[in-house]
Amino acid sequence: MLQGKEILLGVSGGIAAYKSVLLLRELTKQGANVNVIMTQSATEFVGPLTFQTLSGNPVTTDIFTLFASSEIGHVALASRADLLVIAPATANIIGKIANGIADDFLSTMVMATRVPVLFAPAMNTNMWASLVVQKNIANLKEMNYHFMEPAEGELACGVIGRGKLADIDAIMDEIKALLSPDDLKGEKILISAGPTEEAIDPARCLTNRSSGKMGYNLAAVARRRGAEVILVAGPSAEFETWGIEVVHCNTAIEMANAIDANLEGVTSVIMAAAVADFRPAKQASEKIKRDGNYSLELEPNPDILAGLGRRSDKPFLVGFAAETSKLLAHAKDKIKRKNLDMIVANDVTAPGAGFVVDTNIIKIIDRDGQMTDFPLMSKEKVAGVILDHIIKLKNQRRLRGPVS
Ligand code: CTP
């Protein structure tokens, strides 16, 4: 989604300046054209040549380079850019901008630009906690500047506390959020993700190959587009997205309870989780010993989606159909059986589709039996088309009026 975007990356002088090299790499890898502006003190930490080489663009370090004719185009970027991100943002640059001081190129640019500005602060814990920094940030937020919360951990000075530059992934997410349309504003979407785990004994469990990638991508993209998101997730190695409330669970029953407890005000539920249909009828309290033949008795788990479909206050319901054969027939049957509004069907045996990979091939089927086919796409793009479809179907319904 960053293809063709113009990003200005401001780097101020802190030890975390080296991390903005990683941010630059990620931005360019995802298709953005990045122009870097460094403060003088930032150049003490990382050489401008590093940023110049990786961005493929000249780096501005000094207000006086404005007078070099070759740099004039760079100035015009302040109005042409899509977003300006300052990472790391030191207490000094935050203080200058909050108080209207424009004495270097970066602070001048921030004052001159009308594009969204995102600060990713990084500083010593006590500086971060100081009243003056917090007051400056509160003032800037009031003026519509955007802020990342710094992370907690061991800082360069050896102190443990808040003040580390936020994770690059989190900054990337926020950049994408600021560049996305707010077309899901007002929606509260509950998304389930990942597998469930049903214990057999303290060491073993029944589970499946779901990685959680589809649900986590849906949650990230929905938040970016302005939705309030609750992610109910089974065990998954996926990283949490900044700004999303995650409710962790293991078993299908725990997932059902977690969903139930978080339904207040939810307008749509997307059940991307691969819920185990069965659980061991008995759970051994001790590790089962290898001793001749062993058979496992199973009992059914609740069907969470079908339960939601039976509610009188049913939210807009999206189910997944991970099939290995007769994909369409099964998907259509599932819509009826579980009273769904829409189903996302994928053949988990197709190359590039299914559980562990980063891509998926889906078909979307709605209650009217309309089916839309999509090509192989990244799970991030798939998340986008699923959310587009939810908006489309909800709008159609609004136009049609209530069904009698
Ligand atoms: N699902 C659920 N609770 C379960 C099992 C599945 O909520 N106990 C949801 C999944 O999250 C998914 C949808 O139901 O959105 C379809 O899952 P699947 O296991 O393919 O559906 P089943 O109805 O179990 O179909 P099948 O007849 O293929 O077993």
Coordinates of C-alpha atoms and ligand atoms in Angstrom, one line a residue:
M1 CA 0.0 0.0 0.0
L2 CA 3.0 2.3 0.1
Q3 CA 3.6 2.0 -3.6
G4 CA 4.1 5.5 -5.1
K5 CA 3.8 7.3 -1.8
E6 CA 6.2 10.2 -1.0
I7 CA 7.5 10.0 2.6
L8 CA 9.7 12.5 4.3
L9 CA 11.8 11.0 7.0
G10 CA 13.1 13.4 9.6
V11 CA 16.0 12.1 11.8
S12 CA 17.0 14.0 14.9
G13 CA 20.1 13.4 17.0
G14 CA 19.7 10.5 19.3
I15 CA 21.3 7.1 19.6
A16 CA 18.2 5.5 18.0
A17 CA 19.1 7.3 14.8
Y18 CA 20.6 4.1 13.5
K19 CA 17.2 2.5 13.8
S20 CA 15.7 5.0 11.3
V21 CA 18.0 3.3 8.8
L22 CA 15.9 0.2 9.3
L23 CA 12.7 2.2 9.0
L24 CA 14.0 3.7 5.7
R25 CA 14.7 0.2 4.4
E26 CA 11.2 -1.0 5.3
L27 CA 9.6 2.0 3.7
T28 CA 11.5 1.7 0.4
K29 CA 11.0 -2.1 0.4
Q30 CA 7.3 -1.5 0.5
G31 CA 7.4 0.9 -2.5
A32 CA 7.6 4.4 -0.9
N33 CA 9.9 7.1 -2.2
V34 CA 11.7 8.5 0.8
N35 CA 13.5 11.8 1.2
V36 CA 15.5 12.1 4.4
I37 CA 16.1 15.3 6.4
M38 CA 18.7 15.1 9.2
T39 CA 19.4 17.5 12.0
Q40 CA 23.1 18.4 12.4
S41 CA 23.3 16.4 15.6
A42 CA 21.8 13.3 13.9
T43 CA 24.7 13.3 11.5
E44 CA 27.0 12.7 14.5
F45 CA 25.3 9.4 15.0
V46 CA 24.8 8.2 11.4
G47 CA 26.4 9.5 8.2
P48 CA 24.1 11.1 5.7
L49 CA 25.6 8.9 3.0
T50 CA 23.9 5.8 4.5
F51 CA 20.5 7.4 4.2
Q52 CA 21.4 8.8 0.8
T53 CA 22.5 5.4 -0.6
L54 CA 19.5 3.5 0.8
S55 CA 16.9 6.1 -0.2
G56 CA 18.4 6.9 -3.6
N57 CA 17.7 10.6 -2.9
P58 CA 19.9 13.5 -1.6
V59 CA 19.8 14.0 2.1
T60 CA 19.2 17.5 3.5
T61 CA 21.1 18.3 6.6
D62 CA 21.4 22.0 6.6
I63 CA 19.1 24.9 6.1
F64 CA 21.6 26.5 3.8
T65 CA 21.4 23.7 1.3
L66 CA 18.1 25.4 0.4
F67 CA 20.1 27.8 -1.6
A68 CA 21.7 25.2 -3.8
S69 CA 19.5 25.1 -6.9
S70 CA 19.6 21.3 -7.1
E71 CA 17.9 21.1 -3.7
I72 CA 15.0 23.4 -4.5
G73 CA 12.9 20.4 -5.7
H74 CA 13.5 18.9 -2.3
V75 CA 11.9 21.9 -0.7
A76 CA 8.8 21.5 -2.9
L77 CA 8.5 18.0 -1.5
A78 CA 7.2 19.5 1.8
S79 CA 3.9 20.2 0.0
R80 CA 4.0 17.2 -2.4
A81 CA 4.7 14.6 0.2
D82 CA 2.1 12.3 1.7
L83 CA 3.5 12.2 5.2
L84 CA 6.4 13.3 7.3
V85 CA 7.7 11.0 10.0
I86 CA 10.2 12.0 12.6
A87 CA 12.1 9.0 14.0
P88 CA 13.7 9.3 16.3
A89 CA 12.2 12.5 17.7
T90 CA 14.3 13.9 20.5
A91 CA 13.0 16.0 23.4
N92 CA 14.8 18.9 21.6
I93 CA 13.0 18.7 18.3
I94 CA 9.7 18.1 20.0
G95 CA 10.3 21.1 22.2
K96 CA 11.3 23.3 19.3
I97 CA 8.3 22.4 17.2
A98 CA 5.9 22.7 20.1
N99 CA 7.2 26.3 20.7
G100 CA 7.3 27.5 17.2
I101 CA 11.1 27.5 16.8
A102 CA 12.2 26.9 13.2
D103 CA 16.0 27.2 13.2
D104 CA 17.0 24.2 11.1
F105 CA 15.7 22.5 8.0
L106 CA 13.6 19.8 9.8
S107 CA 11.8 22.2 12.2
T108 CA 11.3 24.7 9.3
M109 CA 9.8 21.9 7.2
V110 CA 7.4 20.7 9.9
M111 CA 6.2 24.3 10.3
A112 CA 5.8 24.7 6.5
T113 CA 4.1 21.4 5.7
R114 CA 0.4 20.6 5.7
V115 CA 0.9 16.8 5.4
P116 CA 0.3 14.6 8.5
V117 CA 3.3 14.6 10.8
L118 CA 4.1 11.5 12.9
F119 CA 6.6 11.7 15.8
A120 CA 8.3 8.6 17.1
P121 CA 10.0 9.8 20.2
A122 CA 13.1 8.2 21.7
M123 CA 14.9 9.6 24.8
N124 CA 16.0 8.9 28.3
T125 CA 13.2 7.6 30.6
N126 CA 13.3 10.7 32.9
M127 CA 13.3 13.0 30.0
W128 CA 10.3 11.2 28.6
A129 CA 8.5 11.4 31.9
S130 CA 9.3 15.1 32.5
L131 CA 6.5 17.6 32.6
V132 CA 8.0 19.8 30.0
V133 CA 8.2 17.0 27.4
Q134 CA 4.7 15.7 28.3
K135 CA 3.2 19.2 28.1
N136 CA 4.9 19.8 24.7
I137 CA 3.5 16.5 23.4
A138 CA 0.0 17.3 24.7
N139 CA 0.1 20.7 22.9
L140 CA 1.3 19.1 19.7
K141 CA -1.4 16.5 19.8
E142 CA -4.0 19.2 20.3
M143 CA -2.6 20.8 17.1
N144 CA -3.2 17.4 15.2
Y145 CA 0.3 16.1 15.3
H146 CA 0.5 12.3 15.7
F147 CA 2.6 10.5 18.2
M148 CA 3.9 6.9 18.7
E149 CA 4.3 5.8 22.3
P150 CA 7.9 4.9 23.0
A151 CA 8.6 1.3 24.0
E152 CA 9.8 0.1 27.3
G153 CA 13.1 -1.7 27.8
E154 CA 16.8 -1.1 28.4
L155 CA 17.9 2.2 27.1
A156 CA 21.3 3.1 25.7
C157 CA 22.2 4.8 29.1
G158 CA 21.6 1.5 30.9
V159 CA 18.4 2.5 32.6
I160 CA 15.3 0.3 32.2
G161 CA 12.1 2.2 31.4
R162 CA 10.0 3.9 28.8
G163 CA 11.8 5.9 26.1
K164 CA 13.0 3.4 23.5
L165 CA 12.0 4.1 19.9
A166 CA 8.8 2.2 19.1
D167 CA 9.2 -1.0 17.1
I168 CA 9.8 -0.4 13.4
D169 CA 6.7 -2.6 12.6
A170 CA 4.6 -0.4 14.9
I171 CA 5.8 2.8 13.2
M172 CA 5.1 1.2 9.8
D173 CA 1.6 0.3 10.9
E174 CA 0.9 3.8 12.1
I175 CA 2.3 5.3 8.9
K176 CA -0.1 3.1 6.9
A177 CA -2.9 4.0 9.2
L178 CA -2.3 7.7 8.6
L179 CA -2.2 7.1 4.8
S180 CA -5.4 4.9 4.7
P181 CA -9.0 6.1 4.2
D182 CA -11.1 6.2 7.3
D183 CA -13.9 4.3 5.7
L184 CA -14.4 2.0 8.7
K185 CA -14.8 4.7 11.2
G186 CA -17.7 4.0 13.5
E187 CA -17.4 0.2 13.0
K188 CA -16.4 -2.0 15.9
I189 CA -15.1 -5.2 14.5
L190 CA -14.3 -8.3 16.5
I191 CA -11.9 -10.6 14.7
S192 CA -10.9 -14.1 15.7
A193 CA -7.5 -15.5 14.6
G194 CA -5.2 -18.5 14.8
P195 CA -5.8 -22.1 15.9
T196 CA -7.2 -23.4 19.1
E197 CA -5.5 -25.9 21.3
E198 CA -7.3 -28.7 23.1
A199 CA -5.2 -30.4 25.8
I200 CA -4.9 -34.2 25.9
D201 CA -2.6 -34.2 28.9
P202 CA -0.2 -31.6 30.4
A203 CA 2.3 -32.1 27.5
R204 CA 0.1 -32.8 24.4
C205 CA -2.7 -31.1 22.6
L206 CA -5.0 -31.3 19.5
T207 CA -4.5 -28.3 17.2
N208 CA -4.2 -27.4 13.5
R209 CA -1.9 -25.6 11.1
S210 CA -3.4 -22.1 11.3
S211 CA -0.7 -19.4 11.8
G212 CA -3.1 -16.6 12.6
K213 CA -1.7 -14.5 9.8
M214 CA -5.1 -13.9 8.1
G215 CA -6.8 -12.7 11.3
Y216 CA -3.9 -10.5 12.4
N217 CA -3.7 -8.9 8.9
L218 CA -7.5 -8.3 9.0
A219 CA -7.1 -6.6 12.5
A220 CA -4.2 -4.4 11.3
V221 CA -5.9 -3.3 8.1
A222 CA -9.3 -2.7 9.8
R223 CA -7.6 -0.5 12.5
R224 CA -5.7 1.4 9.9
R225 CA -9.0 2.2 8.2
G226 CA -10.5 3.7 11.3
A227 CA -12.3 0.7 12.9
E228 CA -12.2 0.0 16.6
V229 CA -10.8 -3.6 16.6
I230 CA -10.8 -6.4 19.2
L231 CA -8.7 -9.4 18.2
V232 CA -9.5 -12.7 20.0
A233 CA -6.5 -14.9 19.2
G234 CA -5.6 -18.5 19.8
P235 CA -1.9 -19.4 20.1
S236 CA 0.0 -17.6 17.3
A237 CA 3.6 -16.4 16.7
E238 CA 2.3 -13.2 14.9
F239 CA 3.3 -9.9 16.3
E240 CA 0.6 -7.7 17.9
T241 CA -0.3 -4.5 16.1
W242 CA 0.1 -1.3 18.0
G243 CA -3.3 0.1 19.0
I244 CA -5.2 -3.2 18.9
E245 CA -6.7 -4.9 22.0
V246 CA -5.8 -8.6 21.9
V247 CA -7.7 -11.1 24.0
H248 CA -5.6 -14.3 24.2
C249 CA -7.2 -17.7 24.5
N250 CA -6.3 -21.4 24.0
T251 CA -9.3 -23.6 23.7
A252 CA -12.5 -23.3 21.6
I253 CA -14.5 -22.8 24.8
E254 CA -12.2 -20.1 26.0
M255 CA -12.5 -18.4 22.5
A256 CA -16.3 -18.7 22.6
N257 CA -16.4 -17.1 26.1
A258 CA -13.9 -14.4 25.1
I259 CA -16.0 -13.5 22.1
D260 CA -19.2 -13.5 24.2
A261 CA -17.6 -11.2 26.8
N262 CA -16.5 -8.7 24.1
L263 CA -19.6 -8.4 21.9
E264 CA -20.9 -5.1 23.4
G265 CA -21.3 -2.6 20.6
V266 CA -19.7 -4.9 18.0
T267 CA -21.0 -4.2 14.5
S268 CA -19.2 -7.0 12.6
V269 CA -17.6 -10.3 13.6
I270 CA -15.0 -11.9 11.3
M271 CA -14.3 -15.5 12.4
A272 CA -10.9 -16.1 10.8
A273 CA -9.9 -18.5 13.5
A274 CA -9.5 -22.2 12.8
V275 CA -11.5 -23.5 15.7
A276 CA -11.1 -27.1 16.7
D277 CA -14.4 -28.9 16.1
F278 CA -13.6 -31.5 18.7
R279 CA -11.8 -31.8 22.1
P280 CA -10.7 -34.8 24.1
A281 CA -13.6 -36.0 26.2
K282 CA -11.2 -36.4 29.1
Q283 CA -8.0 -34.5 29.9
A284 CA -5.4 -36.6 31.7
S285 CA -3.9 -34.8 34.7
E286 CA -0.6 -36.7 34.2
K287 CA 1.4 -37.2 31.0
I288 CA 0.0 -40.3 29.3
K289 CA 2.6 -43.1 29.2
R290 CA 3.3 -45.2 26.2
D291 CA 1.6 -48.5 27.1
G292 CA 0.2 -50.5 24.3
N293 CA -2.6 -49.2 22.1
Y294 CA -4.3 -45.9 22.9
S295 CA -7.5 -44.4 21.6
L296 CA -8.7 -40.9 22.2
E297 CA -12.4 -40.2 22.7
L298 CA -13.5 -36.8 21.4
E299 CA -16.5 -34.7 22.1
P300 CA -17.7 -31.7 20.0
N301 CA -16.8 -28.1 20.7
P302 CA -19.4 -25.4 20.4
D303 CA -19.7 -23.9 16.9
I304 CA -19.0 -20.3 17.8
L305 CA -20.1 -18.8 14.5
A306 CA -23.3 -20.7 14.4
G307 CA -24.0 -19.5 18.0
L308 CA -23.5 -15.9 16.9
G309 CA -25.8 -16.5 13.9
R310 CA -28.6 -17.5 16.2
R311 CA -28.5 -14.3 18.3
S312 CA -31.4 -11.9 18.0
D313 CA -28.8 -9.0 18.1
K314 CA -26.6 -10.8 15.5
P315 CA -23.8 -8.5 14.2
F316 CA -22.8 -8.6 10.5
L317 CA -21.2 -12.1 10.4
V318 CA -18.3 -13.2 8.2
G319 CA -17.2 -16.8 8.2
F320 CA -14.3 -18.6 6.6
A321 CA -14.5 -21.8 4.8
A322 CA -11.2 -23.6 4.6
E323 CA -11.9 -26.5 2.3
T324 CA -10.0 -29.2 0.6
S325 CA -12.8 -30.1 -1.9
K326 CA -16.2 -28.9 -3.2
L327 CA -15.3 -25.5 -2.0
L328 CA -18.3 -23.6 -3.4
A329 CA -21.0 -26.0 -2.4
H330 CA -19.6 -26.2 1.1
A331 CA -19.3 -22.4 1.4
K332 CA -22.9 -21.8 0.2
D333 CA -24.2 -24.5 2.6
K334 CA -22.3 -22.9 5.5
I335 CA -23.9 -19.4 4.8
K336 CA -27.3 -21.0 5.3
R337 CA -26.5 -23.3 8.1
K338 CA -24.7 -20.7 10.2
N339 CA -26.9 -17.7 9.2
L340 CA -23.9 -15.7 7.8
D341 CA -23.8 -12.5 5.8
M342 CA -20.7 -13.4 3.9
I343 CA -18.2 -16.2 3.6
V344 CA -14.6 -16.2 2.6
A345 CA -13.8 -19.5 0.9
N346 CA -10.3 -20.8 0.2
D347 CA -9.0 -24.1 -1.0
V348 CA -6.3 -24.7 1.5
T349 CA -4.6 -27.3 -0.8
A350 CA -4.0 -24.7 -3.6
P351 CA -0.4 -23.5 -3.9
G352 CA -0.1 -20.1 -2.3
A353 CA -3.3 -20.4 -0.3
G354 CA -4.1 -21.5 3.2
F355 CA -2.5 -21.7 6.6
V356 CA 1.2 -21.0 7.0
V357 CA 1.9 -18.9 3.8
D358 CA 1.7 -15.1 3.5
T359 CA -0.6 -15.2 0.5
N360 CA -4.1 -16.5 -0.1
I361 CA -6.5 -17.1 -3.0
I362 CA -10.1 -16.4 -2.0
K363 CA -13.6 -16.3 -3.2
I364 CA -16.2 -14.2 -1.4
I365 CA -19.8 -15.4 -1.4
D366 CA -22.7 -13.4 0.0
R367 CA -26.2 -14.4 1.1
D368 CA -27.6 -13.7 -2.3
G369 CA -25.3 -16.4 -3.7
Q370 CA -23.1 -13.7 -5.5
M371 CA -19.6 -14.9 -5.8
T372 CA -16.5 -12.8 -6.5
D373 CA -13.2 -14.5 -7.4
F374 CA -9.8 -13.0 -6.5
P375 CA -6.3 -13.8 -7.7
L376 CA -3.4 -14.8 -5.5
M377 CA -2.7 -11.9 -3.2
S378 CA -0.8 -11.1 0.0
K379 CA -2.9 -11.7 3.2
E380 CA -2.6 -7.9 3.8
K381 CA -4.3 -7.3 0.4
V382 CA -6.8 -10.1 1.0
A383 CA -7.7 -8.3 4.3
G384 CA -8.4 -5.1 2.3
V385 CA -10.7 -6.8 -0.1
I386 CA -12.6 -8.6 2.6
L387 CA -13.2 -5.3 4.4
D388 CA -14.1 -3.6 1.1
H389 CA -16.7 -6.3 0.6
I390 CA -18.2 -5.8 4.1
I391 CA -18.6 -2.1 3.5
K392 CA -20.2 -2.8 0.1
L393 CA -22.7 -5.3 1.4
K394 CA -23.6 -3.1 4.4
N395 CA -24.2 -0.1 2.0
Q396 CA -26.3 -2.2 -0.3
R397 CA -28.4 -3.2 2.7
R398 CA -28.8 0.3 3.9
L399 CA -30.1 1.3 0.4
R400 CA -32.4 -1.6 0.3
G401 CA -33.8 -0.9 3.8
P402 CA -34.7 -3.5 6.4
V403 CA -35.6 -7.0 5.2
S404 CA -39.1 -7.9 6.3
Ligands
CTP1 N1 -16.0 -22.2 13.4 C1 -16.5 -21.8 14.6 N2 -16.6 -22.7 15.6 C2 -16.2 -24.0 15.4 C3 -15.7 -24.4 14.1 C4 -15.7 -23.4 13.1 O1 -16.9 -20.6 14.8 N3 -16.3 -24.9 16.4 C5 -16.0 -21.1 12.3 C6 -14.6 -20.8 11.8 O2 -14.0 -19.8 12.4 C7 -14.9 -20.5 10.3 C8 -16.2 -21.2 10.0 O3 -16.7 -21.6 11.2 O4 -15.2 -19.1 10.2 C9 -16.0 -22.4 9.1 O5 -15.2 -23.3 9.7 P1 -15.1 -24.9 9.3 O6 -14.4 -25.6 10.3 O7 -14.6 -24.9 7.9 O8 -16.7 -25.1 9.3 P2 -17.5 -26.3 9.7 O9 -18.9 -25.7 9.9 O10 -16.9 -27.0 10.9 O11 -17.6 -27.1 8.4 P3 -17.3 -28.6 8.1 O12 -18.6 -29.1 7.8 O13 -16.3 -28.5 7.0 O14 -16.6 -29.2 9.4

